[in-house]
Amino acid sequence: MTSSDKPENASDTTATPAEHTGVAARDWATAAADPQYRAAVVDLLGALAYGELAAFERLAEDAKLAPTLADKAELAKMASAEFHHFERLRDRLAEIGEEPTRAMEPFVGAYDGFHKQTAPSDWLEGLVKAYVGDSIASDFYREVAARLDSDSRDLVLAVLDDTGHGGFAVEKVRAAIDADPRVGGRLALWARRLMGEALSQSQRVVADRDALSTMLVGGVADGFDLAEVGKMFSRITEAHTKRMAALGLAA
């Protein structure tokens, strides 16, 4: 689910404050004294943990579509990185006294629904999904991370770290388009569908979880006001456009 890969010429989409203030300037022990903030972070970590587990499963499955053994091995390596991220999130939830399975459970339906709606039909669609689709969610989580306590922020940014999707996907997709330019049109339509489904599922998850939605609109922690929400989605859309360009696709 969470690839941090960005095209080389893409700027960082996260509006990280120059100087952290409020909750973002505190550590977890201090910030978690607010039960609503604690609930929001547990939801966030639960969502990320299941997202990483689902990404591991999906990449392992997509490896079956790989045309060569080298490609299969590359996806297996990516899947391994996603599982390692899952383990870090799972261990953190346990460390703060939360049962990881219980924290993940509310997000199973949304993630599974997204992956069911966006199951790739071939190897190239799988690569585009890993590079473009997952990165949309990663951009959103980075935006949120900038407003978390220091311990939670560091963990979230670490598990969104690069798992190697970017360069590999760009190389393979561009080579396929060079070999058959007609492939570009099909993949561009696929990427647009991924964008719509990812944003729809993200909004649904937030709407269903009161603590998360309250945090995002400034009711707890240093959330976004309505104007900033618009700017946030503009940054996410801009990053998506740059990723499409890196793949040689029209946004």
PDB file of C-alpha atoms in Angstrom:
ATOM      1  CA  MET A   1       0.000   0.000   0.000  1.00  0.00           C
ATOM      2  CA  THR A   2       2.596   2.470   0.974  1.00  0.00           C
ATOM      3  CA  SER A   3       5.253   3.214  -1.540  1.00  0.00           C
ATOM      4  CA  SER A   4       7.149   6.444  -1.011  1.00  0.00           C
ATOM      5  CA  ASP A   5       8.609   6.425  -4.487  1.00  0.00           C
ATOM      6  CA  LYS A   6       8.669   9.762  -6.240  1.00  0.00           C
ATOM      7  CA  PRO A   7       9.915  10.807  -9.654  1.00  0.00           C
ATOM      8  CA  GLU A   8      13.350  12.342  -9.430  1.00  0.00           C
ATOM      9  CA  ASN A   9      12.065  15.800 -10.348  1.00  0.00           C
ATOM     10  CA  ALA A  10       9.123  15.722  -7.947  1.00  0.00           C
ATOM     11  CA  SER A  11       9.197  18.036  -4.988  1.00  0.00           C
ATOM     12  CA  ASP A  12       8.227  16.774  -1.545  1.00  0.00           C
ATOM     13  CA  THR A  13       4.442  16.927  -1.303  1.00  0.00           C
ATOM     14  CA  THR A  14       4.395  17.162   2.455  1.00  0.00           C
ATOM     15  CA  ALA A  15       3.962  20.632   3.874  1.00  0.00           C
ATOM     16  CA  THR A  16       6.253  20.015   6.827  1.00  0.00           C
ATOM     17  CA  PRO A  17       6.324  23.027   9.147  1.00  0.00           C
ATOM     18  CA  ALA A  18       9.659  24.814   9.397  1.00  0.00           C
ATOM     19  CA  GLU A  19       9.315  24.637  13.173  1.00  0.00           C
ATOM     20  CA  HIS A  20       7.062  22.162  14.925  1.00  0.00           C
ATOM     21  CA  THR A  21       4.555  23.626  17.351  1.00  0.00           C
ATOM     22  CA  GLY A  22       1.691  22.303  19.458  1.00  0.00           C
ATOM     23  CA  VAL A  23       1.308  18.533  19.459  1.00  0.00           C
ATOM     24  CA  ALA A  24       3.924  18.207  16.710  1.00  0.00           C
ATOM     25  CA  ALA A  25       6.526  19.565  19.156  1.00  0.00           C
ATOM     26  CA  ARG A  26       5.698  16.948  21.822  1.00  0.00           C
ATOM     27  CA  ASP A  27       6.708  13.347  22.238  1.00  0.00           C
ATOM     28  CA  TRP A  28       4.237  10.469  22.389  1.00  0.00           C
ATOM     29  CA  ALA A  29       4.163  10.207  26.176  1.00  0.00           C
ATOM     30  CA  THR A  30       3.048  13.827  26.483  1.00  0.00           C
ATOM     31  CA  ALA A  31       0.701  13.981  23.506  1.00  0.00           C
ATOM     32  CA  ALA A  32      -1.048  10.691  24.319  1.00  0.00           C
ATOM     33  CA  ALA A  33      -2.404  12.151  27.552  1.00  0.00           C
ATOM     34  CA  ASP A  34      -5.241  13.423  25.331  1.00  0.00           C
ATOM     35  CA  PRO A  35      -7.426  10.313  24.808  1.00  0.00           C
ATOM     36  CA  GLN A  36      -8.854  11.628  21.533  1.00  0.00           C
ATOM     37  CA  TYR A  37      -5.404  12.201  20.118  1.00  0.00           C
ATOM     38  CA  ARG A  38      -4.313   8.749  21.265  1.00  0.00           C
ATOM     39  CA  ALA A  39      -7.330   7.178  19.545  1.00  0.00           C
ATOM     40  CA  ALA A  40      -6.529   9.041  16.313  1.00  0.00           C
ATOM     41  CA  VAL A  41      -2.917   7.835  16.286  1.00  0.00           C
ATOM     42  CA  VAL A  42      -3.955   4.255  17.059  1.00  0.00           C
ATOM     43  CA  ASP A  43      -6.336   4.436  14.094  1.00  0.00           C
ATOM     44  CA  LEU A  44      -3.597   5.844  11.895  1.00  0.00           C
ATOM     45  CA  LEU A  45      -1.102   3.157  12.877  1.00  0.00           C
ATOM     46  CA  GLY A  46      -3.740   0.466  12.463  1.00  0.00           C
ATOM     47  CA  ALA A  47      -4.592   1.714   8.980  1.00  0.00           C
ATOM     48  CA  LEU A  48      -0.944   1.844   7.991  1.00  0.00           C
ATOM     49  CA  ALA A  49      -0.212  -1.592   9.442  1.00  0.00           C
ATOM     50  CA  TYR A  50      -2.979  -3.281   7.507  1.00  0.00           C
ATOM     51  CA  GLY A  51      -2.022  -1.322   4.413  1.00  0.00           C
ATOM     52  CA  GLU A  52       1.522  -2.660   4.631  1.00  0.00           C
ATOM     53  CA  LEU A  53       0.300  -6.210   5.208  1.00  0.00           C
ATOM     54  CA  ALA A  54      -2.055  -5.947   2.229  1.00  0.00           C
ATOM     55  CA  ALA A  55       0.775  -4.514   0.103  1.00  0.00           C
ATOM     56  CA  PHE A  56       2.981  -7.460   1.026  1.00  0.00           C
ATOM     57  CA  GLU A  57       0.276  -9.914   0.000  1.00  0.00           C
ATOM     58  CA  ARG A  58      -0.441  -8.070  -3.242  1.00  0.00           C
ATOM     59  CA  LEU A  59       3.179  -7.786  -4.327  1.00  0.00           C
ATOM     60  CA  ALA A  60       3.746 -11.475  -3.618  1.00  0.00           C
ATOM     61  CA  GLU A  61       0.713 -12.250  -5.780  1.00  0.00           C
ATOM     62  CA  ASP A  62       1.795  -9.837  -8.540  1.00  0.00           C
ATOM     63  CA  ALA A  63       5.174 -11.575  -8.687  1.00  0.00           C
ATOM     64  CA  LYS A  64       3.375 -14.478 -10.367  1.00  0.00           C
ATOM     65  CA  LEU A  65       2.747 -12.190 -13.355  1.00  0.00           C
ATOM     66  CA  ALA A  66       6.426 -11.313 -13.750  1.00  0.00           C
ATOM     67  CA  PRO A  67       7.804 -12.172 -17.196  1.00  0.00           C
ATOM     68  CA  THR A  68      11.308 -13.127 -15.947  1.00  0.00           C
ATOM     69  CA  LEU A  69      12.886 -14.629 -12.866  1.00  0.00           C
ATOM     70  CA  ALA A  70      14.777 -11.387 -12.277  1.00  0.00           C
ATOM     71  CA  ASP A  71      11.506  -9.439 -12.267  1.00  0.00           C
ATOM     72  CA  LYS A  72       9.940 -11.985  -9.917  1.00  0.00           C
ATOM     73  CA  ALA A  73      12.874 -11.619  -7.523  1.00  0.00           C
ATOM     74  CA  GLU A  74      12.589  -7.821  -7.616  1.00  0.00           C
ATOM     75  CA  LEU A  75       8.941  -7.908  -6.570  1.00  0.00           C
ATOM     76  CA  ALA A  76       9.718 -10.459  -3.871  1.00  0.00           C
ATOM     77  CA  LYS A  77      12.284  -8.026  -2.469  1.00  0.00           C
ATOM     78  CA  MET A  78       9.704  -5.234  -2.449  1.00  0.00           C
ATOM     79  CA  ALA A  79       7.192  -7.494  -0.719  1.00  0.00           C
ATOM     80  CA  SER A  80       9.760  -8.305   1.943  1.00  0.00           C
ATOM     81  CA  ALA A  81      10.313  -4.587   2.603  1.00  0.00           C
ATOM     82  CA  GLU A  82       6.568  -4.027   2.999  1.00  0.00           C
ATOM     83  CA  PHE A  83       6.345  -6.871   5.516  1.00  0.00           C
ATOM     84  CA  HIS A  84       9.212  -5.392   7.508  1.00  0.00           C
ATOM     85  CA  HIS A  85       7.288  -2.095   7.662  1.00  0.00           C
ATOM     86  CA  PHE A  86       4.223  -3.993   8.860  1.00  0.00           C
ATOM     87  CA  GLU A  87       6.260  -5.584  11.640  1.00  0.00           C
ATOM     88  CA  ARG A  88       7.472  -2.179  12.859  1.00  0.00           C
ATOM     89  CA  LEU A  89       3.917  -0.840  13.026  1.00  0.00           C
ATOM     90  CA  ARG A  90       2.604  -3.990  14.677  1.00  0.00           C
ATOM     91  CA  ASP A  91       5.357  -3.850  17.289  1.00  0.00           C
ATOM     92  CA  ARG A  92       4.701  -0.164  17.959  1.00  0.00           C
ATOM     93  CA  LEU A  93       1.011  -0.781  18.560  1.00  0.00           C
ATOM     94  CA  ALA A  94       1.875  -3.523  21.035  1.00  0.00           C
ATOM     95  CA  GLU A  95       4.462  -1.261  22.683  1.00  0.00           C
ATOM     96  CA  ILE A  96       1.861   1.417  23.437  1.00  0.00           C
ATOM     97  CA  GLY A  97      -0.542  -1.141  24.863  1.00  0.00           C
ATOM     98  CA  GLU A  98      -2.797  -1.718  21.848  1.00  0.00           C
ATOM     99  CA  GLU A  99      -3.714  -5.090  20.360  1.00  0.00           C
ATOM    100  CA  PRO A 100      -2.489  -4.866  16.745  1.00  0.00           C
ATOM    101  CA  THR A 101      -5.217  -7.010  15.202  1.00  0.00           C
ATOM    102  CA  ARG A 102      -7.933  -4.961  16.880  1.00  0.00           C
ATOM    103  CA  ALA A 103      -6.320  -1.732  15.658  1.00  0.00           C
ATOM    104  CA  MET A 104      -6.159  -3.016  12.071  1.00  0.00           C
ATOM    105  CA  GLU A 105      -9.599  -4.598  11.884  1.00  0.00           C
ATOM    106  CA  PRO A 106     -11.615  -1.417  11.081  1.00  0.00           C
ATOM    107  CA  PHE A 107      -9.584  -0.883   7.904  1.00  0.00           C
ATOM    108  CA  VAL A 108      -9.703  -4.366   6.417  1.00  0.00           C
ATOM    109  CA  GLY A 109     -12.863  -3.722   4.403  1.00  0.00           C
ATOM    110  CA  ALA A 110     -11.630  -0.493   2.832  1.00  0.00           C
ATOM    111  CA  TYR A 111      -8.224  -1.859   1.835  1.00  0.00           C
ATOM    112  CA  ASP A 112      -9.560  -5.174   0.608  1.00  0.00           C
ATOM    113  CA  GLY A 113     -12.255  -3.328  -1.333  1.00  0.00           C
ATOM    114  CA  PHE A 114      -9.665  -1.103  -2.982  1.00  0.00           C
ATOM    115  CA  HIS A 115      -7.479  -4.027  -3.998  1.00  0.00           C
ATOM    116  CA  LYS A 116     -10.480  -5.974  -5.274  1.00  0.00           C
ATOM    117  CA  GLN A 117     -11.583  -3.017  -7.408  1.00  0.00           C
ATOM    118  CA  THR A 118      -8.057  -2.445  -8.739  1.00  0.00           C
ATOM    119  CA  ALA A 119      -6.739  -5.962  -9.322  1.00  0.00           C
ATOM    120  CA  PRO A 120      -4.209  -5.670 -12.187  1.00  0.00           C
ATOM    121  CA  SER A 121      -4.875  -7.728 -15.296  1.00  0.00           C
ATOM    122  CA  ASP A 122      -1.222  -7.969 -16.248  1.00  0.00           C
ATOM    123  CA  TRP A 123       2.346  -7.266 -15.180  1.00  0.00           C
ATOM    124  CA  LEU A 124       2.420  -3.641 -16.350  1.00  0.00           C
ATOM    125  CA  GLU A 125      -0.812  -2.710 -14.582  1.00  0.00           C
ATOM    126  CA  GLY A 126       0.650  -4.186 -11.399  1.00  0.00           C
ATOM    127  CA  LEU A 127       3.749  -2.020 -11.718  1.00  0.00           C
ATOM    128  CA  VAL A 128       1.694   1.127 -12.327  1.00  0.00           C
ATOM    129  CA  LYS A 129      -0.443   0.333  -9.297  1.00  0.00           C
ATOM    130  CA  ALA A 130       2.615  -0.157  -7.092  1.00  0.00           C
ATOM    131  CA  TYR A 131       4.220   3.075  -8.294  1.00  0.00           C
ATOM    132  CA  VAL A 132       1.259   5.422  -8.777  1.00  0.00           C
ATOM    133  CA  GLY A 133      -1.624   3.997  -6.790  1.00  0.00           C
ATOM    134  CA  ASP A 134       0.183   3.251  -3.556  1.00  0.00           C
ATOM    135  CA  SER A 135       2.037   6.557  -3.661  1.00  0.00           C
ATOM    136  CA  ILE A 136      -1.210   8.529  -3.478  1.00  0.00           C
ATOM    137  CA  ALA A 137      -1.928   7.003  -0.075  1.00  0.00           C
ATOM    138  CA  SER A 138       1.670   7.582   1.002  1.00  0.00           C
ATOM    139  CA  ASP A 139       1.431  11.273   0.132  1.00  0.00           C
ATOM    140  CA  PHE A 140      -1.709  11.564   2.250  1.00  0.00           C
ATOM    141  CA  TYR A 141      -0.068   9.885   5.246  1.00  0.00           C
ATOM    142  CA  ARG A 142       2.975  12.159   4.954  1.00  0.00           C
ATOM    143  CA  GLU A 143       0.724  15.186   5.127  1.00  0.00           C
ATOM    144  CA  VAL A 144      -0.841  13.848   8.306  1.00  0.00           C
ATOM    145  CA  ALA A 145       2.534  12.828   9.769  1.00  0.00           C
ATOM    146  CA  ALA A 146       3.752  16.424   9.749  1.00  0.00           C
ATOM    147  CA  ARG A 147       1.173  17.161  12.458  1.00  0.00           C
ATOM    148  CA  LEU A 148       1.856  14.178  14.733  1.00  0.00           C
ATOM    149  CA  ASP A 149       3.939  13.968  17.884  1.00  0.00           C
ATOM    150  CA  SER A 150       7.645  13.456  17.222  1.00  0.00           C
ATOM    151  CA  ASP A 151       7.731   9.713  17.994  1.00  0.00           C
ATOM    152  CA  SER A 152       4.702   8.877  15.849  1.00  0.00           C
ATOM    153  CA  ARG A 153       5.888  11.176  13.059  1.00  0.00           C
ATOM    154  CA  ASP A 154       9.305   9.516  12.886  1.00  0.00           C
ATOM    155  CA  LEU A 155       7.751   6.049  12.739  1.00  0.00           C
ATOM    156  CA  VAL A 156       5.214   6.925  10.040  1.00  0.00           C
ATOM    157  CA  LEU A 157       7.841   8.562   7.833  1.00  0.00           C
ATOM    158  CA  ALA A 158      10.171   5.589   8.308  1.00  0.00           C
ATOM    159  CA  VAL A 159       7.589   3.035   7.174  1.00  0.00           C
ATOM    160  CA  LEU A 160       6.772   5.178   4.147  1.00  0.00           C
ATOM    161  CA  ASP A 161      10.420   5.036   3.133  1.00  0.00           C
ATOM    162  CA  ASP A 162      11.397   3.928  -0.348  1.00  0.00           C
ATOM    163  CA  THR A 163      10.957   0.192  -1.031  1.00  0.00           C
ATOM    164  CA  GLY A 164      12.416   0.388  -4.523  1.00  0.00           C
ATOM    165  CA  HIS A 165       9.217   0.550  -6.568  1.00  0.00           C
ATOM    166  CA  GLY A 166      10.073   3.790  -8.336  1.00  0.00           C
ATOM    167  CA  GLY A 167      13.096   3.250 -10.518  1.00  0.00           C
ATOM    168  CA  PHE A 168      12.165  -0.335 -11.312  1.00  0.00           C
ATOM    169  CA  ALA A 169       8.594   0.527 -12.341  1.00  0.00           C
ATOM    170  CA  VAL A 170       9.637   3.539 -14.430  1.00  0.00           C
ATOM    171  CA  GLU A 171      12.251   1.520 -16.308  1.00  0.00           C
ATOM    172  CA  LYS A 172       9.889  -1.358 -17.106  1.00  0.00           C
ATOM    173  CA  VAL A 173       6.874   0.767 -18.050  1.00  0.00           C
ATOM    174  CA  ARG A 174       8.860   3.147 -20.252  1.00  0.00           C
ATOM    175  CA  ALA A 175      10.484   0.207 -22.023  1.00  0.00           C
ATOM    176  CA  ALA A 176       7.067  -1.326 -22.691  1.00  0.00           C
ATOM    177  CA  ILE A 177       5.732   1.959 -24.111  1.00  0.00           C
ATOM    178  CA  ASP A 178       8.806   2.345 -26.319  1.00  0.00           C
ATOM    179  CA  ALA A 179       8.208  -1.153 -27.655  1.00  0.00           C
ATOM    180  CA  ASP A 180       4.483  -0.539 -28.225  1.00  0.00           C
ATOM    181  CA  PRO A 181       3.227   3.063 -27.862  1.00  0.00           C
ATOM    182  CA  ARG A 182      -0.370   1.838 -27.711  1.00  0.00           C
ATOM    183  CA  VAL A 183       0.368   0.509 -24.224  1.00  0.00           C
ATOM    184  CA  GLY A 184       0.646   4.090 -22.965  1.00  0.00           C
ATOM    185  CA  GLY A 185      -3.002   4.940 -23.540  1.00  0.00           C
ATOM    186  CA  ARG A 186      -4.251   1.861 -21.708  1.00  0.00           C
ATOM    187  CA  LEU A 187      -1.960   2.425 -18.747  1.00  0.00           C
ATOM    188  CA  ALA A 188      -2.875   6.116 -18.538  1.00  0.00           C
ATOM    189  CA  LEU A 189      -6.552   5.200 -18.196  1.00  0.00           C
ATOM    190  CA  TRP A 190      -5.629   2.604 -15.581  1.00  0.00           C
ATOM    191  CA  ALA A 191      -3.654   5.155 -13.552  1.00  0.00           C
ATOM    192  CA  ARG A 192      -6.582   7.602 -13.610  1.00  0.00           C
ATOM    193  CA  ARG A 193      -8.830   4.877 -12.267  1.00  0.00           C
ATOM    194  CA  LEU A 194      -6.325   4.156  -9.495  1.00  0.00           C
ATOM    195  CA  MET A 195      -6.279   7.835  -8.556  1.00  0.00           C
ATOM    196  CA  GLY A 196     -10.052   7.968  -8.243  1.00  0.00           C
ATOM    197  CA  GLU A 197     -10.335   4.738  -6.265  1.00  0.00           C
ATOM    198  CA  ALA A 198      -7.500   5.644  -3.888  1.00  0.00           C
ATOM    199  CA  LEU A 199      -8.949   9.063  -3.053  1.00  0.00           C
ATOM    200  CA  SER A 200     -12.430   7.590  -2.633  1.00  0.00           C
ATOM    201  CA  GLN A 201     -11.262   4.895  -0.239  1.00  0.00           C
ATOM    202  CA  SER A 202      -9.128   7.342   1.759  1.00  0.00           C
ATOM    203  CA  GLN A 203     -12.059   9.691   2.224  1.00  0.00           C
ATOM    204  CA  ARG A 204     -14.294   6.788   3.246  1.00  0.00           C
ATOM    205  CA  VAL A 205     -11.829   5.594   5.888  1.00  0.00           C
ATOM    206  CA  VAL A 206     -11.478   9.047   7.396  1.00  0.00           C
ATOM    207  CA  ALA A 207     -15.224   9.644   7.392  1.00  0.00           C
ATOM    208  CA  ASP A 208     -15.848   6.365   9.212  1.00  0.00           C
ATOM    209  CA  ARG A 209     -13.356   7.045  12.008  1.00  0.00           C
ATOM    210  CA  ASP A 210     -14.335   9.967  14.212  1.00  0.00           C
ATOM    211  CA  ALA A 211     -10.945  10.386  15.860  1.00  0.00           C
ATOM    212  CA  LEU A 212      -9.125  10.529  12.543  1.00  0.00           C
ATOM    213  CA  SER A 213     -11.556  12.949  10.945  1.00  0.00           C
ATOM    214  CA  THR A 214     -11.467  15.209  13.994  1.00  0.00           C
ATOM    215  CA  MET A 215      -7.682  15.290  13.915  1.00  0.00           C
ATOM    216  CA  LEU A 216      -7.610  16.136  10.217  1.00  0.00           C
ATOM    217  CA  VAL A 217      -9.870  19.162  10.556  1.00  0.00           C
ATOM    218  CA  GLY A 218      -8.063  20.564  13.551  1.00  0.00           C
ATOM    219  CA  GLY A 219     -10.188  19.303  16.412  1.00  0.00           C
ATOM    220  CA  VAL A 220      -7.201  17.530  17.948  1.00  0.00           C
ATOM    221  CA  ALA A 221      -3.475  17.937  17.326  1.00  0.00           C
ATOM    222  CA  ASP A 222      -2.501  20.559  14.737  1.00  0.00           C
ATOM    223  CA  GLY A 223      -5.006  19.570  12.072  1.00  0.00           C
ATOM    224  CA  PHE A 224      -5.852  21.131   8.742  1.00  0.00           C
ATOM    225  CA  ASP A 225      -8.379  23.890   8.350  1.00  0.00           C
ATOM    226  CA  LEU A 226     -10.688  23.630   5.343  1.00  0.00           C
ATOM    227  CA  ALA A 227      -8.461  25.805   3.157  1.00  0.00           C
ATOM    228  CA  GLU A 228      -5.449  23.659   3.987  1.00  0.00           C
ATOM    229  CA  VAL A 229      -7.365  20.482   3.121  1.00  0.00           C
ATOM    230  CA  GLY A 230      -7.819  21.872  -0.389  1.00  0.00           C
ATOM    231  CA  LYS A 231      -4.133  22.714  -0.630  1.00  0.00           C
ATOM    232  CA  MET A 232      -3.227  19.253   0.607  1.00  0.00           C
ATOM    233  CA  PHE A 233      -5.202  17.519  -2.131  1.00  0.00           C
ATOM    234  CA  SER A 234      -3.724  19.916  -4.690  1.00  0.00           C
ATOM    235  CA  ARG A 235      -0.237  18.837  -3.617  1.00  0.00           C
ATOM    236  CA  ILE A 236      -1.217  15.166  -3.829  1.00  0.00           C
ATOM    237  CA  THR A 237      -2.661  15.691  -7.316  1.00  0.00           C
ATOM    238  CA  GLU A 238       0.477  17.553  -8.427  1.00  0.00           C
ATOM    239  CA  ALA A 239       2.680  14.703  -7.238  1.00  0.00           C
ATOM    240  CA  HIS A 240       0.467  12.233  -9.101  1.00  0.00           C
ATOM    241  CA  THR A 241       0.878  14.243 -12.304  1.00  0.00           C
ATOM    242  CA  LYS A 242       4.667  14.179 -11.910  1.00  0.00           C
ATOM    243  CA  ARG A 243       4.684  10.428 -11.367  1.00  0.00           C
ATOM    244  CA  MET A 244       2.603   9.955 -14.485  1.00  0.00           C
ATOM    245  CA  ALA A 245       5.094  12.038 -16.441  1.00  0.00           C
ATOM    246  CA  ALA A 246       7.976   9.968 -15.076  1.00  0.00           C
ATOM    247  CA  LEU A 247       6.250   6.871 -16.448  1.00  0.00           C
ATOM    248  CA  GLY A 248       5.690   8.558 -19.809  1.00  0.00           C
ATOM    249  CA  LEU A 249       1.933   8.684 -19.306  1.00  0.00           C
ATOM    250  CA  ALA A 250      -0.587  11.509 -19.634  1.00  0.00           C
ATOM    251  CA  ALA A 251      -2.219  12.471 -16.340  1.00  0.00           C
TER     252      ALA A 251
END
